[in-house]
Amino acid sequence: MDDGKTTSDRWVPLKCLANVALLFAPIAIGLGILAMVSADHDREVDAVVTGTIQQH
């Protein structure tokens, strides 16, 4: 039997997940930084938009 082949096949899914993680990690980090930067600024309240909301 070819024991080297079976041990090699065992790591294929893990290697695939590692490659996917390396691909999407910079995207996730960049979106996280963008969300933190955009949430850091003070937002001004728009009187026109908030004036259309009626309080009950």
PDB file of C-alpha atoms in Angstrom:
ATOM      1  CA  MET A   1       0.000   0.000   0.000  1.00  0.00           C
ATOM      2  CA  ASP A   2       0.984   3.585  -0.486  1.00  0.00           C
ATOM      3  CA  ASP A   3       0.929   5.054   3.033  1.00  0.00           C
ATOM      4  CA  GLY A   4       2.424   8.375   1.905  1.00  0.00           C
ATOM      5  CA  LYS A   5      -0.612   9.035  -0.279  1.00  0.00           C
ATOM      6  CA  THR A   6      -3.144   8.540   2.532  1.00  0.00           C
ATOM      7  CA  THR A   7      -1.321  10.843   4.953  1.00  0.00           C
ATOM      8  CA  SER A   8      -0.970  13.444   2.217  1.00  0.00           C
ATOM      9  CA  ASP A   9      -4.695  13.281   1.413  1.00  0.00           C
ATOM     10  CA  ARG A  10      -5.505  13.933   5.045  1.00  0.00           C
ATOM     11  CA  TRP A  11      -4.058  17.474   4.868  1.00  0.00           C
ATOM     12  CA  VAL A  12      -5.651  18.532   1.566  1.00  0.00           C
ATOM     13  CA  PRO A  13      -8.843  20.064   3.085  1.00  0.00           C
ATOM     14  CA  LEU A  14      -6.791  21.928   5.701  1.00  0.00           C
ATOM     15  CA  LYS A  15      -4.454  23.302   3.048  1.00  0.00           C
ATOM     16  CA  CYS A  16      -7.444  24.384   0.963  1.00  0.00           C
ATOM     17  CA  LEU A  17      -9.003  26.216   3.937  1.00  0.00           C
ATOM     18  CA  ALA A  18      -5.660  27.877   4.689  1.00  0.00           C
ATOM     19  CA  ASN A  19      -5.421  29.137   1.098  1.00  0.00           C
ATOM     20  CA  VAL A  20      -8.965  30.515   1.234  1.00  0.00           C
ATOM     21  CA  ALA A  21      -8.212  32.208   4.570  1.00  0.00           C
ATOM     22  CA  LEU A  22      -5.086  33.815   3.112  1.00  0.00           C
ATOM     23  CA  LEU A  23      -7.137  35.076   0.184  1.00  0.00           C
ATOM     24  CA  PHE A  24      -9.962  36.615   2.215  1.00  0.00           C
ATOM     25  CA  ALA A  25      -8.073  37.770   5.332  1.00  0.00           C
ATOM     26  CA  PRO A  26      -6.807  41.044   3.763  1.00  0.00           C
ATOM     27  CA  ILE A  27     -10.314  41.806   2.484  1.00  0.00           C
ATOM     28  CA  ALA A  28     -11.868  41.217   5.914  1.00  0.00           C
ATOM     29  CA  ILE A  29      -9.180  43.278   7.659  1.00  0.00           C
ATOM     30  CA  GLY A  30      -9.589  46.108   5.170  1.00  0.00           C
ATOM     31  CA  LEU A  31     -13.369  46.173   5.598  1.00  0.00           C
ATOM     32  CA  GLY A  32     -12.954  46.142   9.368  1.00  0.00           C
ATOM     33  CA  ILE A  33     -10.574  49.095   9.260  1.00  0.00           C
ATOM     34  CA  LEU A  34     -12.921  50.943   6.914  1.00  0.00           C
ATOM     35  CA  ALA A  35     -15.845  50.347   9.274  1.00  0.00           C
ATOM     36  CA  MET A  36     -13.845  51.617  12.267  1.00  0.00           C
ATOM     37  CA  VAL A  37     -12.701  54.731  10.401  1.00  0.00           C
ATOM     38  CA  SER A  38     -16.190  55.544   9.129  1.00  0.00           C
ATOM     39  CA  ALA A  39     -17.753  55.014  12.575  1.00  0.00           C
ATOM     40  CA  ASP A  40     -15.129  57.231  14.202  1.00  0.00           C
ATOM     41  CA  HIS A  41     -16.378  60.471  12.626  1.00  0.00           C
ATOM     42  CA  ASP A  42     -19.146  62.484  14.235  1.00  0.00           C
ATOM     43  CA  ARG A  43     -22.263  62.439  12.129  1.00  0.00           C
ATOM     44  CA  GLU A  44     -24.330  65.539  11.644  1.00  0.00           C
ATOM     45  CA  VAL A  45     -28.099  65.202  11.981  1.00  0.00           C
ATOM     46  CA  ASP A  46     -29.960  66.168   8.833  1.00  0.00           C
ATOM     47  CA  ALA A  47     -32.978  68.266   9.818  1.00  0.00           C
ATOM     48  CA  VAL A  48     -34.838  67.466   6.588  1.00  0.00           C
ATOM     49  CA  VAL A  49     -34.590  63.702   6.992  1.00  0.00           C
ATOM     50  CA  THR A  50     -35.218  63.663  10.743  1.00  0.00           C
ATOM     51  CA  GLY A  51     -38.113  66.102  10.363  1.00  0.00           C
ATOM     52  CA  THR A  52     -40.090  63.528   8.394  1.00  0.00           C
ATOM     53  CA  ILE A  53     -40.051  61.071  11.296  1.00  0.00           C
ATOM     54  CA  GLN A  54     -43.134  61.565  13.429  1.00  0.00           C
ATOM     55  CA  GLN A  55     -43.080  60.765  17.116  1.00  0.00           C
ATOM     56  CA  HIS A  56     -46.069  58.880  18.502  1.00  0.00           C
TER      57      HIS A  56
END
